[in-house]
Short mmCIF file of C-alpha atoms and ligand atoms in Angstrom, two decimals:
data_model
loop_
_atom_site.label_atom_id
_atom_site.label_comp_id
_atom_site.label_asym_id
_atom_site.label_seq_id
_atom_site.Cartn_x
_atom_site.Cartn_y
_atom_site.Cartn_z
CA MET A 1 -41.88 124.45 141.96
CA ALA A 2 -40.53 124.61 138.44
CA GLY A 3 -39.27 127.99 138.85
CA GLY A 4 -37.45 127.21 141.97
CA THR A 5 -35.73 124.20 140.56
CA LYS A 6 -34.61 126.32 137.64
CA LEU A 7 -33.30 128.95 140.10
CA LEU A 8 -31.51 126.27 142.11
CA ALA A 9 -29.88 125.03 138.69
CA VAL A 10 -28.76 128.49 138.05
CA VAL A 11 -27.21 128.92 141.48
CA ILE A 12 -25.40 125.54 141.25
CA ALA A 13 -24.21 126.56 137.58
CA LEU A 14 -22.93 130.10 138.79
CA SER A 15 -21.18 128.45 141.82
CA TRP A 16 -19.57 125.92 139.58
CA VAL A 17 -18.29 128.59 137.21
CA SER A 18 -16.94 130.48 140.03
CA ASN A 19 -15.38 127.49 141.35
CA MET A 20 -13.74 126.92 138.04
CA GLN A 21 -12.51 130.36 137.75
CA GLN A 22 -10.70 129.94 141.18
CA PHE A 23 -9.36 126.83 139.72
CA VAL A 24 -8.06 128.64 136.54
CA GLN A 25 -6.28 131.27 138.44
CA GLY A 26 -4.92 129.03 141.10
CA LYS A 27 -5.89 131.03 143.85
CA PRO A 28 -8.52 129.66 146.12
CA GLN A 29 -10.24 132.39 147.73
CA ALA A 30 -13.03 130.89 149.65
CA VAL A 31 -13.24 127.28 150.74
CA LEU A 32 -16.45 126.15 149.26
CA GLY A 33 -16.02 122.45 150.13
CA LYS A 34 -13.24 120.44 151.41
CA PRO A 35 -11.64 117.84 148.94
CA GLN A 36 -12.43 114.20 149.60
CA VAL A 37 -8.65 113.76 150.63
CA PRO A 38 -6.39 116.26 152.00
CA CYS A 39 -3.74 115.64 149.33
CA PHE A 40 -3.09 113.99 145.96
CA PHE A 41 0.41 112.74 144.99
CA ILE A 42 0.89 111.63 141.32
CA PHE A 43 3.69 109.57 139.91
CA GLY A 44 3.82 108.96 136.08
CA ASP A 45 4.73 109.69 132.61
CA SER A 46 3.61 112.28 129.87
CA VAL A 47 0.14 111.27 130.34
CA ALA A 48 0.26 112.99 133.87
CA ASP A 49 3.25 115.28 133.37
CA PRO A 50 2.00 119.03 134.19
CA GLY A 51 5.29 120.60 133.24
CA ASN A 52 8.19 118.77 135.07
CA ASN A 53 10.17 118.24 131.79
CA ASN A 54 10.07 121.97 130.88
CA LYS A 55 13.51 122.69 132.19
CA LEU A 56 15.13 119.55 131.28
CA PRO A 57 17.26 119.05 128.06
CA THR A 58 14.97 116.67 126.22
CA LEU A 59 12.86 116.20 123.20
CA ALA A 60 9.90 115.09 125.53
CA LYS A 61 8.76 118.49 126.54
CA VAL A 62 5.79 120.49 125.08
CA ASN A 63 5.66 124.01 126.56
CA TYR A 64 4.83 125.55 123.34
CA LYS A 65 1.72 126.15 121.09
CA PRO A 66 -0.55 124.42 120.19
CA TYR A 67 -0.28 122.37 123.33
CA GLY A 68 -2.59 124.09 125.97
CA ILE A 69 -4.79 125.70 123.38
CA ASP A 70 -7.93 124.73 125.47
CA PHE A 71 -6.05 125.17 128.84
CA PRO A 72 -6.49 128.48 130.63
CA ALA A 73 -2.88 128.81 131.42
CA GLY A 74 -1.88 128.19 127.66
CA PRO A 75 0.92 125.75 127.09
CA THR A 76 2.24 124.68 130.54
CA GLY A 77 4.15 121.50 129.54
CA ARG A 78 0.80 119.27 129.55
CA PHE A 79 0.89 116.74 126.65
CA CYS A 80 -2.71 117.77 125.73
CA ASN A 81 -4.84 120.74 124.19
CA GLY A 82 -6.37 120.84 127.48
CA ARG A 83 -6.61 119.10 131.09
CA ASN A 84 -4.88 115.87 131.53
CA ILE A 85 -6.44 113.06 133.46
CA VAL A 86 -4.93 113.86 136.73
CA ASP A 87 -6.19 117.40 136.22
CA ILE A 88 -9.56 116.20 135.92
CA LEU A 89 -9.28 113.85 138.72
CA ALA A 90 -8.16 116.66 141.09
CA GLU A 91 -11.37 118.69 140.17
CA LEU A 92 -13.35 115.46 140.66
CA LEU A 93 -11.81 115.15 144.16
CA GLY A 94 -12.89 118.65 145.10
CA PHE A 95 -9.45 120.31 144.90
CA GLU A 96 -9.56 123.97 143.98
CA ASN A 97 -6.15 123.94 142.24
CA TYR A 98 -4.41 121.41 140.13
CA ILE A 99 -1.72 119.47 141.90
CA PRO A 100 1.37 121.51 141.45
CA ALA A 101 4.45 120.13 139.44
CA PHE A 102 7.37 119.21 141.68
CA ALA A 103 9.46 121.43 139.47
CA TYR A 104 7.42 124.50 140.38
CA ALA A 105 5.96 123.67 143.87
CA ASN A 106 7.24 125.55 146.80
CA GLY A 107 6.31 126.72 150.22
CA THR A 108 3.11 125.17 151.59
CA ASP A 109 1.88 124.25 147.97
CA ILE A 110 3.13 120.85 148.56
CA LEU A 111 0.54 120.06 151.40
CA GLN A 112 -2.04 119.51 148.87
CA GLY A 113 0.17 117.06 147.03
CA VAL A 114 2.81 117.06 144.34
CA ASN A 115 2.73 115.88 140.86
CA TYR A 116 6.24 114.15 140.06
CA ALA A 117 5.20 112.82 136.51
CA SER A 118 7.64 113.18 133.53
CA GLY A 119 7.34 112.67 129.84
CA ALA A 120 9.22 109.76 128.59
CA ALA A 121 9.95 108.27 132.07
CA GLY A 122 9.69 104.59 132.74
CA ILE A 123 9.81 102.03 135.41
CA ARG A 124 13.38 101.33 134.18
CA LYS A 125 16.07 103.90 134.40
CA GLU A 126 17.10 103.86 130.89
CA SER A 127 13.71 103.94 129.27
CA GLY A 128 13.20 107.28 127.13
CA LYS A 129 16.94 107.87 127.17
CA GLN A 130 16.92 108.37 123.31
CA LEU A 131 14.66 111.46 123.89
CA GLY A 132 17.08 113.08 126.48
CA ALA A 133 16.52 113.92 130.19
CA ARG A 134 13.41 112.49 132.20
CA ILE A 135 12.63 111.70 135.84
CA SER A 136 12.34 107.86 136.06
CA MET A 137 10.08 106.29 138.67
CA GLY A 138 13.24 105.88 141.05
CA GLU A 139 14.06 109.57 140.69
CA GLN A 140 10.39 110.43 141.31
CA LEU A 141 10.44 108.40 144.42
CA LYS A 142 13.59 110.46 145.48
CA ASN A 143 11.73 113.65 144.78
CA HIS A 144 9.00 112.37 146.89
CA ARG A 145 11.40 111.65 149.83
CA THR A 146 12.46 115.39 149.53
CA THR A 147 8.82 116.43 149.66
CA VAL A 148 8.12 114.19 152.71
CA LEU A 149 11.13 115.90 154.61
CA ARG A 150 9.66 119.23 153.77
CA ILE A 151 6.14 118.36 155.20
CA ILE A 152 7.85 116.94 158.35
CA ASP A 153 9.40 120.31 158.50
CA ILE A 154 6.21 122.20 157.83
CA PHE A 155 4.33 120.29 160.50
CA GLY A 156 7.14 120.20 162.92
CA LYS A 157 6.46 116.87 164.14
CA LYS A 158 6.96 113.55 162.22
CA SER A 159 3.85 111.76 163.66
CA LEU A 160 1.60 114.57 162.44
CA ALA A 161 3.38 114.49 158.92
CA LYS A 162 2.93 110.66 158.90
CA ASN A 163 -0.74 111.03 159.69
CA GLN A 164 -1.20 113.48 156.91
CA LEU A 165 0.83 111.32 154.39
CA ASN A 166 -1.51 108.40 155.38
CA GLN A 167 -4.74 110.06 154.42
CA CYS A 168 -3.51 111.23 151.00
CA LEU A 169 -4.35 109.69 147.67
CA TYR A 170 -1.52 108.41 145.42
CA SER A 171 -1.89 107.69 141.73
CA VAL A 172 0.89 105.68 140.05
CA GLY A 173 0.78 105.14 136.29
CA MET A 174 4.13 103.76 134.90
CA GLY A 175 5.35 101.22 132.30
CA SER A 176 4.11 102.76 128.95
CA ASN A 177 7.64 104.03 128.09
CA ASP A 178 9.25 100.68 129.12
CA TYR A 179 7.63 99.24 125.87
CA ILE A 180 7.15 102.31 123.70
CA ASN A 181 10.55 104.04 124.41
CA ASN A 182 12.52 100.75 125.23
CA TYR A 183 11.33 97.20 124.35
CA PHE A 184 9.73 98.29 121.08
CA MET A 185 12.87 100.38 120.02
CA PRO A 186 15.31 97.77 119.25
CA GLN A 187 17.68 100.28 117.63
CA TYR A 188 18.32 101.89 120.96
CA TYR A 189 17.63 99.14 123.54
CA THR A 190 18.49 95.53 124.00
CA THR A 191 15.65 94.29 126.10
CA SER A 192 13.86 92.74 123.40
CA GLN A 193 16.96 90.56 122.68
CA LYS A 194 17.22 89.62 126.43
CA TYR A 195 13.67 89.07 127.24
CA THR A 196 10.36 87.51 125.79
CA LEU A 197 7.32 89.78 126.39
CA GLU A 198 6.42 87.46 129.23
CA GLU A 199 9.85 87.61 130.82
CA TYR A 200 10.03 91.44 130.44
CA ALA A 201 6.74 91.95 132.20
CA ASP A 202 8.14 89.90 135.12
CA VAL A 203 11.21 92.13 135.24
CA LEU A 204 9.25 95.12 135.19
CA ILE A 205 6.70 94.14 137.76
CA LYS A 206 9.46 93.12 140.03
CA GLN A 207 11.09 96.42 139.89
CA TYR A 208 7.77 98.16 140.22
CA THR A 209 6.90 96.10 143.23
CA ARG A 210 10.02 97.64 145.11
CA GLN A 211 9.24 100.97 144.03
CA ILE A 212 5.65 100.65 145.20
CA LEU A 213 6.96 99.21 148.54
CA LYS A 214 9.06 102.25 148.91
CA LEU A 215 6.20 104.77 148.39
CA HIS A 216 4.29 102.55 151.08
CA GLN A 217 7.25 103.25 153.43
CA TYR A 218 6.86 106.85 152.71
CA GLY A 219 3.49 106.60 154.19
CA ALA A 220 1.11 105.98 151.15
CA ARG A 221 -1.86 103.95 152.12
CA LYS A 222 -4.43 104.69 149.40
CA VAL A 223 -2.93 103.87 146.10
CA ALA A 224 -4.25 103.59 142.61
CA LEU A 225 -2.14 101.81 139.98
CA VAL A 226 -3.11 102.79 136.52
CA GLY A 227 -2.74 99.91 134.00
CA LEU A 228 -1.26 100.31 130.46
CA GLY A 229 -3.69 101.31 127.65
CA LEU A 230 -3.78 100.15 124.07
CA ILE A 231 -0.23 101.24 123.12
CA GLY A 232 -0.52 99.61 119.70
CA CYS A 233 -3.52 101.75 118.81
CA THR A 234 -1.78 105.12 118.83
CA PRO A 235 -1.18 106.92 115.54
CA ASP A 236 2.52 106.77 116.24
CA ALA A 237 2.41 102.91 116.62
CA ILE A 238 0.39 102.56 113.55
CA LYS A 239 2.55 104.62 111.48
CA ASN A 240 5.82 103.16 112.61
CA TYR A 241 5.10 99.41 113.18
CA GLY A 242 2.46 98.63 110.64
CA THR A 243 -0.53 96.77 111.63
CA ASN A 244 -0.16 93.61 109.54
CA GLY A 245 -3.76 93.73 108.55
CA SER A 246 -5.21 94.55 111.98
CA ALA A 247 -6.62 97.80 113.34
CA CYS A 248 -3.68 98.08 115.58
CA VAL A 249 -0.25 96.82 116.27
CA ASP A 250 -1.31 93.69 117.99
CA ILE A 251 1.95 92.64 119.62
CA MET A 252 2.21 96.11 121.43
CA ASN A 253 -1.39 95.62 122.81
CA ASN A 254 -0.49 91.94 123.83
CA ALA A 255 2.32 93.38 125.71
CA SER A 256 -0.06 95.71 127.64
CA GLN A 257 -2.23 93.07 128.44
CA ILE A 258 0.53 90.67 129.84
CA PHE A 259 1.86 93.61 132.02
CA ASN A 260 -1.73 94.48 133.12
CA GLY A 261 -2.55 90.81 134.12
CA LYS A 262 0.70 90.85 136.27
CA LEU A 263 -0.26 94.17 137.73
CA VAL A 264 -3.61 93.05 138.95
CA SER A 265 -2.05 90.35 140.70
CA LEU A 266 0.32 92.52 142.29
CA VAL A 267 -2.63 94.57 143.50
CA ASP A 268 -4.12 91.54 145.04
CA GLU A 269 -0.84 90.63 146.65
CA LEU A 270 -0.35 94.03 148.16
CA ASN A 271 -3.72 94.03 149.44
CA THR A 272 -3.20 90.84 151.28
CA ASN A 273 0.21 91.63 152.66
CA LEU A 274 -0.41 95.32 153.57
CA THR A 275 -3.38 95.13 155.58
CA ASP A 276 -3.06 98.81 156.59
CA SER A 277 -3.46 99.88 152.93
CA GLN A 278 -5.73 99.60 149.92
CA PHE A 279 -4.46 99.44 146.49
CA ILE A 280 -6.71 99.60 143.26
CA TYR A 281 -6.07 98.86 139.68
CA ILE A 282 -7.30 101.16 136.89
CA ASN A 283 -8.16 99.43 133.63
CA SER A 284 -7.21 101.89 131.01
CA TYR A 285 -7.06 99.22 128.52
CA GLY A 286 -10.64 98.13 129.06
CA MET A 287 -11.82 101.67 129.06
CA GLY A 288 -10.03 102.30 125.88
CA SER A 289 -11.29 98.98 124.04
CA GLY A 290 -14.81 100.30 123.57
CA ASP A 291 -16.25 101.84 120.26
CA ALA A 292 -15.21 105.55 120.78
CA THR A 293 -17.85 106.69 118.15
CA LEU A 294 -20.43 105.80 120.50
CA ALA A 295 -19.00 108.61 122.68
CA GLY A 296 -19.16 111.00 119.81
CA PHE A 297 -15.72 110.61 118.62
CA LYS A 298 -15.15 110.90 114.72
CA VAL A 299 -11.58 110.41 114.33
CA LEU A 300 -9.97 107.58 116.15
CA ASN A 301 -6.55 106.89 114.47
CA ALA A 302 -5.07 110.29 113.57
CA GLY A 303 -4.04 113.22 115.96
CA CYS A 304 -5.54 116.46 115.96
CA CYS A 305 -2.41 118.33 115.37
CA GLU A 306 0.27 117.89 112.78
CA ALA A 307 3.09 115.73 114.56
CA ASP A 308 6.72 115.91 114.07
CA GLU A 309 9.20 112.86 113.89
CA VAL A 310 8.92 112.14 117.65
CA GLY A 311 5.08 112.13 117.60
CA GLN A 312 4.78 115.52 119.22
CA CYS A 313 2.79 118.64 117.59
CA VAL A 314 4.80 120.67 115.35
CA PRO A 315 5.28 124.14 116.96
CA ASP A 316 2.88 126.92 116.22
CA LEU A 317 0.58 125.07 113.62
CA THR A 318 -3.16 125.40 113.69
CA PRO A 319 -4.58 122.16 114.91
CA CYS A 320 -7.92 120.58 114.11
CA GLN A 321 -10.80 122.87 114.87
CA ASN A 322 -13.14 120.58 116.79
CA ARG A 323 -10.86 118.95 119.42
CA SER A 324 -13.75 116.88 120.93
CA GLU A 325 -14.22 114.77 117.72
CA TYR A 326 -10.74 113.49 118.06
CA VAL A 327 -9.48 110.66 120.41
CA PHE A 328 -5.85 111.68 119.94
CA TRP A 329 -4.28 115.28 120.28
CA ASP A 330 -0.85 114.22 118.88
CA SER A 331 0.55 111.09 117.86
CA PHE A 332 0.53 109.48 121.36
CA HIS A 333 -1.66 111.56 123.76
CA PRO A 334 -5.53 111.61 124.09
CA THR A 335 -7.29 114.94 123.77
CA GLU A 336 -8.96 116.51 126.86
CA ALA A 337 -12.16 115.11 125.44
CA GLY A 338 -10.53 111.71 125.82
CA ASN A 339 -9.08 112.29 129.19
CA LEU A 340 -12.46 113.37 130.41
CA ILE A 341 -14.02 110.02 129.71
CA SER A 342 -11.20 108.07 131.30
CA ALA A 343 -10.91 110.31 134.32
CA SER A 344 -14.67 110.15 134.91
CA ARG A 345 -14.58 106.33 134.78
CA THR A 346 -11.56 106.05 136.78
CA TYR A 347 -13.33 108.21 139.59
CA THR A 348 -16.77 106.49 139.19
CA ALA A 349 -16.68 103.15 137.45
CA SER A 350 -19.19 102.78 134.65
CA GLU A 351 -18.61 99.28 133.89
CA PRO A 352 -17.61 96.87 136.69
CA SER A 353 -14.22 96.10 134.81
CA ASP A 354 -13.21 99.83 134.91
CA THR A 355 -11.43 99.68 138.19
CA TYR A 356 -10.61 96.90 140.68
CA PRO A 357 -11.53 96.19 143.45
CA MET A 358 -13.16 99.77 143.81
CA ASP A 359 -13.15 103.02 141.98
CA MET A 360 -11.08 106.19 142.95
CA SER A 361 -14.24 107.74 144.67
CA GLN A 362 -14.58 104.87 146.86
CA LEU A 363 -10.79 104.75 147.43
CA ALA A 364 -10.76 108.27 148.51
CA GLU A 365 -13.70 107.87 150.93
CA LEU A 366 -11.84 104.89 152.76
CA GLN A 367 -10.97 105.82 156.37
CA ILE A 368 -7.35 104.83 157.12
CA ASN A 369 -6.45 104.44 160.65
CA PRO A 370 -3.00 105.91 161.50
CA GLN A 371 -0.66 103.28 162.53
CA VAL A 372 2.97 103.29 163.93
CA ASN A 373 5.04 103.06 160.88
CA GLU A 374 8.48 104.52 160.13
CA ILE A 375 9.02 106.90 157.24
C1 NAG B 1 6.31 129.80 144.49
O1 NAG B 1 6.01 129.46 143.18
C2 NAG B 1 5.01 130.49 142.59
C3 NAG B 1 4.52 129.69 141.38
O2 NAG B 1 5.61 129.02 140.51
C4 NAG B 1 5.85 131.63 142.22
O3 NAG B 1 4.86 132.76 141.70
C5 NAG B 1 6.44 132.17 143.55
O4 NAG B 1 7.26 133.26 143.28
C6 NAG B 1 7.35 131.17 144.25
N1 NAG B 1 7.59 131.48 145.56
C7 NAG B 1 8.78 131.43 146.11
C8 NAG B 1 9.10 131.82 147.45
O5 NAG B 1 9.64 130.76 145.44
C1 NAG B 2 1.16 89.10 110.85
O1 NAG B 2 0.09 88.15 110.88
C2 NAG B 2 0.36 86.80 110.60
C3 NAG B 2 -0.92 86.03 110.65
O2 NAG B 2 -1.87 86.50 111.66
C4 NAG B 2 1.19 86.35 111.78
O3 NAG B 2 1.51 85.00 111.56
C5 NAG B 2 2.47 87.28 111.86
O4 NAG B 2 3.36 86.71 112.97
C6 NAG B 2 2.26 88.57 112.01
N1 NAG B 2 3.61 89.30 111.87
C7 NAG B 2 3.74 90.30 112.65
C8 NAG B 2 4.99 90.97 112.34
O5 NAG B 2 3.11 90.60 113.71
C1 NAG B 3 -1.71 88.69 120.39
O1 NAG B 3 -2.46 87.86 121.38
C2 NAG B 3 -3.37 87.11 120.73
C3 NAG B 3 -4.53 86.44 121.85
O2 NAG B 3 -3.68 85.87 122.86
C4 NAG B 3 -2.89 86.00 119.83
O3 NAG B 3 -3.71 85.28 119.23
C5 NAG B 3 -1.89 86.78 118.76
O4 NAG B 3 -1.27 85.86 118.21
C6 NAG B 3 -0.95 87.75 119.61
N1 NAG B 3 -0.53 88.47 118.34
C7 NAG B 3 0.85 88.83 118.49
C8 NAG B 3 1.41 89.63 117.26
O5 NAG B 3 1.63 88.48 119.34
C1 NAG B 4 3.69 89.22 150.13
O1 NAG B 4 3.93 88.18 151.14
C2 NAG B 4 4.48 87.19 150.84
C3 NAG B 4 4.62 86.16 151.88
O2 NAG B 4 5.49 86.72 152.87
C4 NAG B 4 5.76 87.39 150.13
O3 NAG B 4 6.38 86.11 149.59
C5 NAG B 4 5.58 88.31 148.89
O4 NAG B 4 6.77 88.73 148.32
C6 NAG B 4 4.92 89.53 149.30
N1 NAG B 4 4.66 90.39 148.38
C7 NAG B 4 4.60 91.75 148.22
C8 NAG B 4 4.36 92.31 146.89
O5 NAG B 4 5.08 92.30 149.26
C1 NAG B 5 -17.81 119.49 117.91
O1 NAG B 5 -18.06 118.04 117.91
C2 NAG B 5 -19.02 117.52 118.63
C3 NAG B 5 -19.01 116.08 118.50
O2 NAG B 5 -19.16 115.78 117.31
C4 NAG B 5 -20.25 118.28 118.34
O3 NAG B 5 -21.24 117.78 119.16
C5 NAG B 5 -20.12 119.76 118.40
O4 NAG B 5 -21.39 120.33 117.99
C6 NAG B 5 -18.98 120.15 117.51
N1 NAG B 5 -18.78 121.68 117.78
C7 NAG B 5 -18.50 122.36 116.80
C8 NAG B 5 -18.24 123.70 117.25
O5 NAG B 5 -18.46 122.17 115.71
#
């Protein structure tokens, strides 16, 4: 009995390893199991960017060492030492490859989904402009339209493409840069003179609503909307704004909370209005609010690498040795160790407040009935 169990464990471990090797090489050889959804589309900022900024004239690109030091393919443009949250989610969903970057995807790659995320991008077109080029949410949707047209081409029939697009999972995480690289940078942007935090959140949510409805028009039916995290607790925020005696920059965290409150209401409204769809909210703020030392982290308020003036790792310097002891990799972005926790709680909620009204694994399992909608 005991020997049998051990053998089984070894077999599982080995198949997991071989699974991961396929993942690493990006060449699925044998289909070991179907992913939970046929495709996964990702919209977002640096937290999810797989390298879409690499060819753009911008300071917000990180395809150099030590980024990717723990990633099999090395520095790919991911703002992390290893996998980002959507990479880990793709694994949890059962995909054998990471979702390809729009900038590099070609041929039938796009049938498993596309990642449009771009560092420094926001809901508002201007957000992040002081860093250079970036692909705003509006532009990401235009890129998705291109993908949709390509998929229709591949299937040869609009209804087949639509049916496929209805079954996919969509993750949308936007808004951080509308604060970090807009509202809280009065030297470059006027939004903080024009709006209170309350008004600004309304303006952002209004624009975001139009963008999300556009995504629905393109066939999205299972959509996760990722809320803002504790943007006032990043090493960059603490260094540049001062904490006024608090542990973090409270006003920035308050801004996140105001935005998130309205985003949850939007999720309710969308679920009420669009009965053919399911939207969920991912509570990044709540997940980030716990005591990280309980999860084994030792350094909470400094990045693992030495950062430059825009908060990114200085090229080619050796980062901290034990990345899993650090919450932050650079001055803004979590380490892979931090991402593992967020991704796993997004996929399977460990607290009831992690996701609303269901988690991503449940969203992925939902059956969506194809309906007659126009793309
Ligand atoms: C498609 O992309 C892959 C990976 O970027 C590349 O190796 C391959 O040459 C591309 N194929 C075409 C037809 O562009
Ligand atoms: C600093 O804290 C004090 C007391 O809580 C508060 O009145 C003040 O508005 C804070 N200043 C800033 C810049 O947040
Ligand atoms: C942040 O929100 C808390 C709770 O609503 C409030 O007490 C505090 O004054 C706010 N801080 C700032 C800096 O706005
Ligand atoms: C939902 O429907 C109501 C009533 O028709 C409408 O006022 C509201 O704008 C809709 N909201 C969204 C997000 O579509
Ligand atoms: C790295 O840190 C983790 C968490 O503190 C610890 O469990 C692990 O043993 C450390 N690894 C090395 C090689 O020091």
